Coordinates of C-alpha atoms in Angstrom, one line a residue:
Chain A
M24 CA -14.3 19.9 29.9
S25 CA -14.3 23.6 31.7
E26 CA -13.8 22.5 35.5
S27 CA -11.3 20.2 37.0
T28 CA -12.5 17.9 39.8
A29 CA -9.6 20.1 42.0
E30 CA -11.9 23.0 41.2
R31 CA -15.2 22.0 42.2
I32 CA -13.9 20.8 45.2
L33 CA -12.2 23.8 46.7
Y34 CA -15.3 25.8 45.6
S35 CA -18.9 24.9 47.1
P36 CA -21.4 25.9 44.3
S37 CA -25.4 26.5 46.0
A38 CA -28.2 24.2 45.5
A39 CA -28.8 25.5 41.4
E40 CA -25.7 25.7 40.1
V41 CA -25.4 22.3 41.8
A42 CA -28.1 21.6 39.6
A43 CA -27.0 23.0 35.9
L44 CA -24.6 21.5 36.3
R45 CA -26.0 18.0 36.3
R46 CA -28.5 18.8 33.6
R47 CA -25.5 19.5 31.9
K48 CA -23.2 16.5 32.4
K49 CA -26.7 14.4 31.6
R50 CA -26.9 16.2 28.7
R51 CA -23.1 15.6 27.7
Q52 CA -23.7 12.1 28.4
L53 CA -26.8 11.5 26.5
L54 CA -25.0 13.6 23.3
R55 CA -21.9 11.0 23.8
S56 CA -23.5 7.9 24.2
I57 CA -25.9 9.0 21.0
V58 CA -22.6 9.4 18.8
L59 CA -21.3 5.9 20.3
Y60 CA -24.6 4.5 19.5
V61 CA -24.8 5.8 15.8
T62 CA -20.8 5.4 15.4
V63 CA -21.0 1.5 16.6
A64 CA -24.0 1.0 14.6
F65 CA -23.0 2.3 11.7
L66 CA -19.5 0.3 11.5
S67 CA -20.9 -2.7 12.5
L68 CA -23.7 -2.4 9.5
T69 CA -20.7 -1.6 7.5
F70 CA -18.9 -5.0 8.3
A71 CA -22.3 -6.9 8.1
L72 CA -22.6 -5.5 4.6
P73 CA -20.6 -8.5 2.9
F74 CA -23.0 -11.3 4.3
L75 CA -25.9 -9.1 3.6
W76 CA -24.9 -8.7 -0.1
M77 CA -24.4 -12.3 -0.3
L78 CA -27.7 -13.3 1.7
S79 CA -29.1 -10.9 -0.8
T80 CA -27.7 -12.2 -4.0
S81 CA -28.4 -15.9 -3.0
L82 CA -32.5 -14.8 -3.1
K83 CA -32.5 -13.2 -6.2
D84 CA -33.7 -14.0 -9.6
D85 CA -31.2 -13.7 -12.6
P86 CA -32.5 -9.6 -13.8
Q87 CA -32.6 -8.6 -10.0
V88 CA -29.0 -9.8 -9.9
Y89 CA -27.5 -7.3 -12.5
R90 CA -29.9 -4.1 -11.5
V91 CA -28.1 -0.4 -11.4
P92 CA -28.7 0.5 -8.6
P93 CA -28.5 -2.3 -6.4
I94 CA -31.3 -4.1 -4.8
W95 CA -31.2 -5.4 -1.2
I96 CA -34.6 -6.7 -1.2
P97 CA -35.1 -9.4 -2.9
H98 CA -38.7 -9.4 -4.7
P99 CA -39.8 -12.0 -5.6
V100 CA -37.4 -14.2 -3.4
R101 CA -36.2 -16.8 -5.1
L102 CA -35.6 -19.7 -2.9
R103 CA -35.3 -22.3 -5.2
N104 CA -31.6 -21.3 -5.7
Y105 CA -30.8 -23.5 -3.0
P106 CA -31.2 -26.6 -3.7
E107 CA -30.0 -25.9 -7.2
A108 CA -26.7 -24.4 -6.4
L109 CA -26.2 -27.3 -4.2
T110 CA -27.0 -30.0 -6.4
K111 CA -25.3 -28.5 -9.5
Q112 CA -22.2 -30.3 -7.7
P113 CA -22.7 -33.3 -4.6
F114 CA -22.4 -30.8 -1.9
D115 CA -23.9 -33.0 0.8
L116 CA -20.7 -35.6 -0.1
F117 CA -17.9 -32.2 0.1
F118 CA -20.1 -31.7 3.9
L119 CA -20.0 -35.1 4.9
N120 CA -16.1 -35.5 3.8
T121 CA -15.2 -32.1 5.8
L122 CA -16.5 -34.0 8.8
K123 CA -14.5 -36.6 8.1
Y124 CA -11.4 -35.1 9.2
A125 CA -12.8 -31.9 10.9
I126 CA -13.8 -34.8 13.8
P127 CA -10.6 -37.0 14.2
S128 CA -8.2 -34.0 14.5
A129 CA -10.7 -32.3 16.7
F130 CA -10.2 -35.3 18.8
G131 CA -7.0 -35.8 18.2
A132 CA -5.6 -32.0 19.1
V133 CA -7.5 -32.2 22.3
L134 CA -6.4 -35.9 23.0
S135 CA -2.3 -34.9 22.3
S136 CA -1.9 -31.4 23.4
S137 CA -3.9 -32.0 26.7
L138 CA -1.4 -34.6 27.5
A139 CA 1.6 -32.4 26.7
A140 CA -0.1 -29.3 28.4
Y141 CA -0.2 -31.7 31.5
G142 CA 3.6 -32.7 31.2
F143 CA 4.3 -28.4 31.2
A144 CA 2.1 -27.4 34.1
R145 CA 1.4 -30.0 36.7
L146 CA 4.8 -32.1 36.8
R147 CA 8.4 -30.3 37.3
W148 CA 11.0 -32.4 35.5
W149 CA 14.8 -31.4 34.4
G150 CA 14.4 -29.3 31.1
R151 CA 11.0 -28.3 30.7
D152 CA 11.2 -25.0 30.4
V153 CA 13.5 -25.2 27.9
L154 CA 10.8 -28.1 25.7
F155 CA 8.3 -25.5 26.3
F156 CA 10.3 -22.4 25.2
I157 CA 10.6 -24.4 22.2
C158 CA 7.5 -25.7 21.8
I159 CA 6.3 -21.8 22.0
A160 CA 8.6 -21.0 19.3
T161 CA 8.0 -23.3 16.8
M162 CA 3.9 -21.0 17.1
M163 CA 6.9 -18.8 14.7
I164 CA 7.7 -21.1 11.8
P165 CA 5.5 -20.4 8.9
F166 CA 3.8 -23.1 7.5
Q167 CA 5.2 -22.8 3.7
V168 CA 8.6 -23.5 5.3
V169 CA 7.4 -27.2 6.1
M170 CA 5.2 -27.8 3.4
I171 CA 7.6 -29.4 1.0
P172 CA 9.0 -31.7 3.4
L173 CA 5.5 -32.5 4.7
Y174 CA 4.0 -33.4 1.3
I175 CA 7.0 -35.7 0.4
I176 CA 6.7 -37.3 3.7
F177 CA 3.0 -37.8 3.9
K178 CA 3.7 -38.8 -0.2
D179 CA 6.1 -42.0 0.4
F180 CA 3.6 -42.8 3.5
G181 CA 1.1 -42.9 0.5
W182 CA -1.4 -40.2 2.8
L183 CA -1.4 -38.5 -0.5
N184 CA -5.8 -38.5 -1.3
S185 CA -7.0 -39.6 2.5
Y186 CA -7.2 -37.9 4.7
K187 CA -4.3 -39.3 7.2
A188 CA -2.8 -36.5 6.0
L189 CA -5.0 -34.1 7.2
V190 CA -5.6 -35.8 10.9
I191 CA -2.9 -38.3 12.3
P192 CA -0.6 -34.7 12.4
T193 CA -3.3 -33.7 14.5
F194 CA -2.6 -35.8 17.3
F195 CA 1.1 -34.4 18.2
G196 CA 0.2 -31.8 19.7
N197 CA -0.2 -28.1 18.3
A198 CA 2.2 -25.6 20.3
Y199 CA -1.0 -23.1 20.2
Y200 CA -3.8 -26.0 22.2
I201 CA -0.8 -26.8 24.4
F202 CA 0.0 -23.4 25.3
L203 CA -3.7 -22.6 26.0
L204 CA -4.2 -25.6 27.7
R205 CA -1.2 -25.1 30.0
Q206 CA -2.4 -22.1 31.3
F207 CA -5.4 -23.6 31.9
F208 CA -4.4 -26.1 34.1
M209 CA -1.8 -23.9 36.3
S210 CA -4.9 -22.1 37.3
I211 CA -5.5 -25.6 39.1
P212 CA -4.7 -25.8 42.6
Q213 CA -1.2 -28.0 43.1
E214 CA -3.3 -29.4 46.7
I215 CA -5.9 -31.3 44.7
S216 CA -2.7 -33.2 42.8
D217 CA -1.1 -33.6 45.6
A218 CA -4.3 -35.0 47.7
A219 CA -4.6 -37.5 45.3
R220 CA -1.0 -38.4 44.8
V221 CA -1.0 -38.8 48.9
D222 CA -4.0 -41.1 48.0
G223 CA -1.7 -43.3 45.6
A224 CA -3.1 -42.6 42.6
G225 CA -0.7 -42.3 39.5
E226 CA -0.1 -39.0 37.1
I227 CA -2.5 -40.7 34.7
G228 CA -5.1 -40.9 37.1
I229 CA -4.5 -37.8 38.3
F230 CA -4.5 -36.7 34.7
V231 CA -7.7 -38.5 33.9
R232 CA -10.2 -38.4 37.0
I233 CA -8.8 -34.9 37.9
I234 CA -7.7 -32.5 35.8
L235 CA -9.7 -33.2 32.5
P236 CA -13.2 -33.1 34.8
L237 CA -12.1 -29.6 35.9
A238 CA -10.3 -28.4 32.2
K239 CA -13.4 -29.1 30.1
P240 CA -14.4 -25.5 28.7
A241 CA -10.8 -25.2 28.2
L242 CA -10.7 -28.8 26.3
A243 CA -14.3 -27.4 24.4
V244 CA -12.1 -24.4 22.9
V245 CA -9.7 -26.3 21.4
A246 CA -11.7 -28.9 19.7
L247 CA -13.6 -26.0 18.7
F248 CA -10.7 -24.2 17.5
Q249 CA -9.6 -27.2 15.4
F250 CA -12.7 -28.5 14.3
M251 CA -13.4 -24.8 12.5
G252 CA -9.8 -24.7 11.4
A253 CA -10.3 -28.1 9.8
W254 CA -13.6 -26.3 8.4
N255 CA -12.3 -23.3 7.3
D256 CA -8.6 -24.8 5.7
Y257 CA -7.6 -24.5 2.0
L258 CA -4.2 -24.5 1.6
G259 CA -4.0 -28.2 3.6
P260 CA -6.4 -30.1 1.5
L261 CA -5.3 -28.0 -1.5
I262 CA -1.9 -30.0 -1.1
Y263 CA -3.4 -33.4 -0.4
L264 CA -6.2 -34.1 -2.3
N265 CA -6.9 -33.7 -5.5
R266 CA -9.4 -36.6 -6.6
E267 CA -12.6 -34.5 -6.5
E268 CA -14.6 -37.3 -4.3
L269 CA -12.5 -36.5 -1.5
Y270 CA -12.7 -32.7 -1.4
P271 CA -14.4 -31.0 1.6
I272 CA -16.2 -28.2 1.4
A273 CA -13.5 -25.6 1.4
L274 CA -12.5 -27.0 -2.2
G275 CA -15.8 -28.1 -3.5
L276 CA -17.4 -24.7 -3.6
Q277 CA -14.3 -23.4 -5.2
L278 CA -14.7 -26.3 -7.6
F279 CA -18.2 -24.9 -7.9
R280 CA -16.8 -21.8 -9.3
S281 CA -14.3 -22.8 -11.5
Q282 CA -17.1 -25.1 -13.1
F283 CA -19.0 -21.9 -14.6
Q284 CA -16.2 -20.3 -16.0
E285 CA -17.6 -17.0 -17.9
K286 CA -20.7 -16.8 -16.9
L287 CA -21.0 -17.4 -13.3
V288 CA -24.2 -17.9 -11.8
W289 CA -24.0 -15.3 -9.2
P290 CA -27.0 -16.1 -7.0
Y291 CA -26.3 -20.2 -7.0
L292 CA -22.7 -19.2 -5.8
M293 CA -23.8 -17.0 -3.3
A294 CA -26.6 -19.5 -1.8
A295 CA -23.8 -21.9 -1.9
S296 CA -21.1 -19.7 0.0
T297 CA -24.1 -19.4 2.5
V298 CA -24.3 -23.0 3.4
T299 CA -20.7 -22.8 3.6
I300 CA -20.2 -20.4 6.4
L301 CA -24.1 -21.4 7.9
P302 CA -22.7 -24.1 10.2
V303 CA -19.7 -21.7 11.3
I304 CA -22.3 -19.4 12.3
I305 CA -24.1 -21.2 13.9
I306 CA -21.4 -23.1 16.3
F307 CA -19.8 -19.6 17.1
F308 CA -23.6 -18.6 18.3
F309 CA -23.8 -20.9 20.6
T310 CA -20.7 -20.8 21.6
Q311 CA -19.5 -17.4 21.4
R312 CA -18.2 -17.1 25.0
T313 CA -15.9 -20.1 24.6
F314 CA -14.4 -18.7 21.7
V315 CA -14.1 -15.2 22.8
E316 CA -12.3 -17.0 26.3
G317 CA -9.9 -19.0 24.1
I318 CA -8.5 -16.2 22.1
T319 CA -8.0 -14.2 25.1
V320 CA -6.2 -16.7 26.9
T321 CA -3.8 -17.5 24.0
G322 CA -3.7 -14.0 22.9
L323 CA -3.3 -12.0 26.1
K324 CA -0.7 -14.0 28.4
G325 CA 2.1 -14.1 25.7
Chain B
M16 CA 21.1 -46.4 56.9
S17 CA 24.0 -45.1 54.5
I18 CA 25.4 -41.5 54.2
A19 CA 24.6 -41.4 50.1
S20 CA 21.1 -42.9 50.1
P21 CA 19.4 -39.8 50.5
F22 CA 21.4 -38.4 47.4
R23 CA 21.1 -41.2 45.4
K24 CA 17.4 -41.3 46.7
I25 CA 17.3 -37.6 45.4
H26 CA 18.7 -38.6 41.9
R27 CA 16.7 -41.4 41.2
T28 CA 13.1 -39.3 42.6
E29 CA 14.7 -36.7 39.4
L30 CA 15.1 -38.8 37.4
R31 CA 11.5 -40.7 37.8
N32 CA 10.1 -37.3 37.4
F33 CA 12.1 -36.8 34.1
G34 CA 10.6 -39.8 32.9
K35 CA 6.8 -39.1 33.6
G36 CA 7.5 -35.3 32.3
I37 CA 8.7 -36.4 28.8
A38 CA 6.0 -39.4 29.1
F39 CA 3.4 -37.0 28.6
V40 CA 4.9 -34.3 26.4
S41 CA 5.9 -37.3 24.1
P42 CA 3.2 -37.4 21.6
W43 CA 4.1 -33.5 21.2
L44 CA 8.0 -34.4 21.3
V45 CA 7.8 -36.7 18.8
G46 CA 5.6 -34.5 16.1
F47 CA 7.8 -32.0 16.7
L48 CA 11.0 -34.1 15.5
A49 CA 8.8 -35.6 12.4
W50 CA 6.5 -32.6 11.3
T51 CA 8.8 -29.6 12.2
I52 CA 13.1 -30.3 12.8
Y53 CA 12.9 -32.9 10.2
P54 CA 11.2 -30.7 7.4
I55 CA 13.3 -27.8 8.1
I56 CA 16.4 -29.8 7.8
A57 CA 15.3 -31.5 4.9
S58 CA 14.2 -27.9 3.0
F59 CA 17.5 -26.5 3.8
Y60 CA 18.7 -29.7 2.1
Y61 CA 16.7 -29.7 -1.1
S62 CA 17.4 -26.0 -1.1
F63 CA 20.6 -26.7 -2.7
T64 CA 19.0 -29.3 -4.9
Q65 CA 17.3 -29.5 -8.2
Y66 CA 14.1 -31.6 -7.5
D67 CA 10.8 -32.7 -9.5
V68 CA 10.0 -35.4 -6.9
L69 CA 9.4 -38.0 -9.5
N70 CA 13.3 -38.3 -9.6
P71 CA 16.0 -38.0 -6.9
P72 CA 17.0 -34.9 -5.7
K73 CA 20.0 -33.5 -7.4
W74 CA 22.8 -31.6 -5.7
V75 CA 23.5 -27.8 -7.6
G76 CA 24.9 -25.7 -4.5
L77 CA 24.0 -22.1 -4.1
R78 CA 22.3 -22.8 -7.6
N79 CA 18.9 -22.0 -6.7
Y80 CA 19.5 -18.8 -3.8
A81 CA 22.3 -17.7 -7.1
E82 CA 19.0 -17.8 -9.7
L83 CA 16.8 -16.5 -6.2
L84 CA 18.6 -13.2 -5.4
L85 CA 20.4 -12.4 -8.7
E86 CA 18.6 -13.4 -11.5
D87 CA 14.6 -13.8 -10.6
E88 CA 12.8 -10.6 -11.3
K89 CA 9.6 -11.7 -11.1
F90 CA 11.1 -12.8 -7.0
R91 CA 11.7 -9.5 -7.1
I92 CA 8.5 -7.8 -7.9
V93 CA 7.4 -10.8 -5.4
L94 CA 9.1 -9.2 -2.8
Y95 CA 7.8 -6.6 -3.0
N96 CA 4.7 -7.2 -3.3
T97 CA 4.7 -8.7 0.0
L98 CA 6.9 -6.1 2.0
Y99 CA 4.2 -4.1 0.8
F100 CA 1.1 -5.9 1.9
V101 CA 3.0 -6.6 4.9
I102 CA 3.9 -2.7 5.8
L103 CA 0.9 -1.5 5.2
G104 CA -1.7 -4.1 5.7
V105 CA -0.7 -5.1 9.6
P106 CA -0.4 -1.8 10.1
I107 CA -3.8 -1.0 9.1
G108 CA -5.2 -4.2 10.7
V109 CA -4.0 -3.3 14.0
V110 CA -5.0 0.1 13.9
V111 CA -8.1 -0.3 13.0
A112 CA -8.9 -3.0 14.8
F113 CA -8.1 -1.3 18.3
L114 CA -10.4 1.4 17.6
L115 CA -12.9 -0.9 17.1
A116 CA -11.9 -2.8 20.5
S117 CA -11.8 0.5 21.8
L118 CA -15.2 2.0 21.0
L119 CA -16.6 -1.6 21.7
N120 CA -15.4 -1.0 25.2
N121 CA -16.9 2.2 26.4
D122 CA -20.5 0.8 28.4
M123 CA -23.7 0.4 25.5
R124 CA -26.1 -1.8 25.3
G125 CA -25.6 -5.2 22.8
R126 CA -22.3 -4.8 22.7
S127 CA -22.0 -9.0 22.6
F128 CA -23.7 -8.5 19.1
F129 CA -22.0 -6.0 18.0
R130 CA -18.8 -7.8 18.7
T131 CA -20.0 -10.9 16.9
V132 CA -20.7 -8.9 14.1
F133 CA -17.2 -7.5 13.8
F134 CA -15.4 -10.8 14.8
L135 CA -17.7 -12.7 12.2
P136 CA -15.3 -12.2 9.1
A137 CA -12.5 -13.7 10.7
I138 CA -13.7 -16.9 11.4
V139 CA -16.2 -18.5 8.4
P140 CA -14.6 -19.8 5.8
A141 CA -11.8 -18.4 3.4
V142 CA -13.5 -19.9 0.8
A143 CA -16.6 -18.5 1.5
T144 CA -14.7 -15.0 1.9
A145 CA -13.3 -15.0 -1.1
M146 CA -16.5 -16.0 -3.2
V147 CA -18.5 -13.1 -1.3
W148 CA -16.0 -10.2 -2.4
L149 CA -15.4 -11.2 -5.5
W150 CA -18.7 -10.2 -6.2
I151 CA -18.2 -7.0 -4.2
Y152 CA -15.4 -6.2 -6.8
N153 CA -17.2 -7.8 -9.3
P154 CA -16.4 -4.6 -12.7
R155 CA -20.2 -3.9 -13.2
Y156 CA -22.4 -5.2 -10.7
G157 CA -20.5 -5.0 -7.7
L158 CA -22.0 -3.6 -4.8
I159 CA -19.9 -0.4 -4.6
N160 CA -19.9 0.0 -9.0
S161 CA -23.0 -0.6 -10.0
F162 CA -23.4 1.7 -6.7
L163 CA -21.2 4.2 -8.3
A164 CA -22.6 3.8 -12.2
S165 CA -26.2 5.0 -11.0
L166 CA -24.6 8.1 -9.9
G167 CA -22.9 8.5 -12.8
Q168 CA -19.5 7.7 -11.4
T169 CA -16.7 5.9 -13.4
A170 CA -16.6 2.3 -12.1
I171 CA -13.3 1.6 -9.7
P172 CA -11.1 -1.0 -11.0
W173 CA -11.0 -3.4 -8.0
L174 CA -9.3 -6.3 -8.3
S175 CA -8.1 -5.4 -12.1
S176 CA -6.0 -3.1 -12.0
P177 CA -2.6 -3.5 -10.8
K178 CA -2.5 -0.6 -8.9
M179 CA -5.8 -1.2 -7.3
A180 CA -5.7 -5.0 -6.7
K181 CA -3.5 -4.5 -3.4
P182 CA -5.5 -2.1 -1.9
S183 CA -8.5 -4.2 -2.4
L184 CA -6.9 -7.2 -0.5
I185 CA -5.7 -5.1 2.3
I186 CA -9.3 -4.1 2.8
I187 CA -10.9 -7.4 2.9
N188 CA -7.9 -8.2 5.3
T189 CA -8.8 -5.0 7.4
W190 CA -12.1 -6.4 8.0
A191 CA -11.6 -9.7 9.2
Q192 CA -9.3 -8.4 11.8
G193 CA -12.0 -10.6 14.6
S194 CA -9.5 -12.3 16.5
A195 CA -7.3 -8.9 17.0
I196 CA -10.5 -7.1 18.2
V197 CA -11.5 -9.8 21.0
I198 CA -7.3 -9.7 21.9
F199 CA -7.7 -5.5 22.4
L200 CA -11.1 -5.8 23.7
A201 CA -9.7 -8.0 27.0
A202 CA -6.8 -6.3 27.4
L203 CA -9.0 -2.8 27.7
Q204 CA -11.3 -4.4 30.3
D205 CA -8.4 -5.4 32.3
V206 CA -6.6 -1.6 32.3
P207 CA -7.2 -0.6 36.1
R208 CA -10.1 2.3 36.5
S209 CA -7.9 3.7 39.1
L210 CA -5.2 4.3 36.4
Y211 CA -8.4 6.2 34.5
D212 CA -9.6 8.3 37.9
A213 CA -5.9 9.5 38.7
A214 CA -5.7 10.9 35.2
L215 CA -9.1 13.0 35.6
V216 CA -8.0 13.9 38.8
D217 CA -4.8 15.6 36.6
G218 CA -7.2 17.3 34.5
A219 CA -6.7 14.9 31.6
N220 CA -9.4 15.1 28.4
A221 CA -10.4 11.8 26.6
W222 CA -8.1 12.3 24.3
Q223 CA -5.5 12.7 26.7
R224 CA -6.8 9.3 28.9
F225 CA -6.7 7.4 25.6
W226 CA -3.3 8.3 24.7
H227 CA -1.4 8.6 27.7
V228 CA -3.3 5.6 29.8
T229 CA -4.9 3.2 27.7
I230 CA -2.8 2.7 24.8
P231 CA 0.7 2.2 27.4
M232 CA -1.5 0.1 29.4
C233 CA -2.6 -2.3 26.3
T234 CA 1.1 -2.1 24.4
P235 CA 1.9 -5.8 26.0
A236 CA -1.3 -7.0 23.6
I237 CA -0.5 -4.8 20.2
L238 CA 2.7 -6.2 20.4
F239 CA 0.9 -9.3 20.3
V240 CA -0.9 -8.8 17.5
L241 CA 1.7 -6.7 15.8
I242 CA 4.0 -10.4 15.3
T243 CA 0.9 -12.4 14.7
S244 CA -0.3 -10.6 12.7
L245 CA 3.1 -9.6 10.5
I246 CA 3.7 -13.8 10.3
G247 CA 0.2 -14.5 9.0
M248 CA 0.6 -11.2 6.4
F249 CA 4.3 -12.8 4.7
Q250 CA 2.3 -16.3 4.9
Y251 CA -0.7 -14.9 3.1
F252 CA -2.5 -17.1 0.4
T253 CA -5.5 -18.4 0.3
L254 CA -7.3 -15.2 -0.4
G255 CA -4.9 -14.0 -2.8
W256 CA -4.3 -17.2 -4.3
L257 CA -8.5 -17.6 -4.5
L258 CA -9.2 -13.9 -5.4
T259 CA -6.5 -12.6 -8.0
G260 CA -4.6 -16.0 -8.8
G261 CA -1.4 -13.9 -8.5
G262 CA -2.5 -11.0 -10.9
P263 CA -3.0 -8.8 -12.9
N264 CA 0.2 -8.7 -13.8
L265 CA 1.4 -9.6 -11.0
A266 CA 0.0 -7.3 -9.0
T267 CA -0.7 -9.6 -6.1
E268 CA 1.6 -12.6 -6.9
F269 CA 2.7 -12.7 -2.5
Y270 CA 5.7 -14.7 -1.3
G271 CA 3.2 -17.9 -0.2
I272 CA 1.2 -17.8 -3.8
Y273 CA 5.2 -17.8 -5.6
L274 CA 6.0 -20.7 -3.5
Y275 CA 2.7 -22.9 -4.2
R276 CA 3.2 -22.1 -7.5
N277 CA 7.1 -23.4 -7.7
A278 CA 6.0 -26.5 -5.3
F279 CA 2.9 -27.7 -6.8
Q280 CA 2.2 -26.1 -10.2
F281 CA 6.1 -26.4 -11.8
F282 CA 7.3 -28.7 -9.1
K283 CA 10.7 -27.1 -8.5
M284 CA 11.2 -28.1 -4.8
G285 CA 14.8 -27.0 -4.5
Y286 CA 14.1 -24.2 -5.9
A287 CA 11.0 -23.5 -3.9
S288 CA 12.5 -24.7 -0.7
A289 CA 15.2 -22.3 -1.2
L290 CA 12.5 -19.4 -1.5
A291 CA 10.7 -21.6 2.2
W292 CA 14.2 -21.0 3.6
L293 CA 14.3 -16.9 2.6
L294 CA 11.2 -16.7 3.7
F295 CA 12.0 -17.8 7.1
I296 CA 15.0 -15.8 7.6
L297 CA 13.0 -12.4 6.2
V298 CA 10.1 -13.5 8.9
V299 CA 12.8 -14.2 12.0
V300 CA 14.7 -10.7 11.3
F301 CA 11.3 -9.2 10.9
T302 CA 10.0 -10.9 14.6
I303 CA 13.3 -9.8 16.4
I304 CA 12.7 -5.9 14.9
V305 CA 9.7 -5.6 16.1
F306 CA 10.5 -7.4 19.5
R307 CA 13.5 -5.1 19.9
S308 CA 11.8 -2.3 19.0
S309 CA 9.7 -3.1 21.8
A310 CA 12.0 -2.4 24.2
R311 CA 11.2 1.1 23.8
W312 CA 7.4 1.3 23.4
V313 CA 5.9 -1.6 24.9
Y314 CA 5.2 -0.9 28.7
Y315 CA 5.3 -4.0 31.6
G316 CA 3.2 -2.4 34.4
G317 CA 4.4 -4.7 38.1
S318 CA 1.8 -7.2 37.0
M319 CA 4.4 -8.6 34.6
E320 CA 4.5 -12.7 34.9

């Protein structure tokens, strides 16, 4: 930058000079945005490359997979990889299994976390802030620290090899979600609750009829996060489930891979991976804004 | 009307409010006691025992800790691997995420599309990520190596050499920084325009504005991402487990993997509990160090809550 704004204010240039200045500025801006777009386009292509590579491989036949240098657009396209791969293992069962615990756990997370968040955000009581601080502090505890006793508790309860170990704990609140919902609940004006109280409403009534309906977007974030978290979870099912007919998609995909031993059929594995990823991508596309807002809230106000 | 009644009334409302509050948070409170406090205490107890799940735990005193710290050669390697991963992987992830977010913070068309592309790697199932990268890193036909081969270059032994295995996993970790990017992007958009205008008037160039305005204003978000990814990296498990399984030659035997192996493959629950407690201490110490240091570099503007 040759001229500073201060100089420009002191010195009044002629009309021609102004025009020249403007042209230069415009050229610079154009150059800048070209550089920007090229950089961003290049980087996002790099980031998307693994997905494109997966998709491309999933549509290849055997000789194309081992072509050097690699080819990007398969010819011929072998769509049959998909049905063939998905019937090698009961993937429909794996999907169903995942839904069997992902949906109840999303429900449990919303219910329990919103109750706790209401207590922390909308009521005034002795010890509230200390408890909330403790709640937040639990986010720091690595899962591995509680993993072994949890396994033993769930074993004693007879919850292993069922979805109970994955579902029931979600009905006891989660610090992240409580935090997120508390932020949201606090933004609802207190007068609304006060007016309802004057009208004789109890706290449960206010919670169910006023706060929850107003907090629908935030509740959606929690449901979404929990659902996706359950869909993507690997360590939990790995510890609690060891019967194949109970496997969720995450364990199923790994089972599928280990089945091939030496000679891995890459197009099959990539087809199965694509199908595993697809629901997540579809859900994300439809709920993008909700997602981003949720992350921003948990992330920033920390 | 007695004098004491207002006091009693206040007392009673307070008690009632307390009851209401506790009632609402009780699901969390019960869960906290059952799924957090009890396991932490139990884990502490198990760490002084020999326990194979089938037989009741047998008290062995400090033997697990002594073995871990003094005798277990493998544990030293595991600790080195984990610290390598945390100390290198976390800053790289944070820097890359911040640069990408800054790039996206420019006024441009299709921003939400690009944001989606950068974000996706963070939300796809780890197992699927593992499968895709297993194929990308395939020694002969993987994306990069087969490309290198066509140029007559030698292949890179991504996951198969002890030297390259950790960096290869860090690359994947850096690729999946989506949540950090979203957090940074939000922080960047909260930087007041007036600060940039003021800097401009003072003659600051783009680099100076980035260094003296953008970064200081985003330090609270940077601290948050730093701490959450620190805690996450100490627990790193799934991708390592699926891609390298701790190998080659223990090069990727990370803390989470070693702990899992001891607990659920060798059924040495006591030993694994000692590992878990050391992990807990490690995470707390690192978090405190970062927090302490933050007083020097995190800038809280006037809008501190």
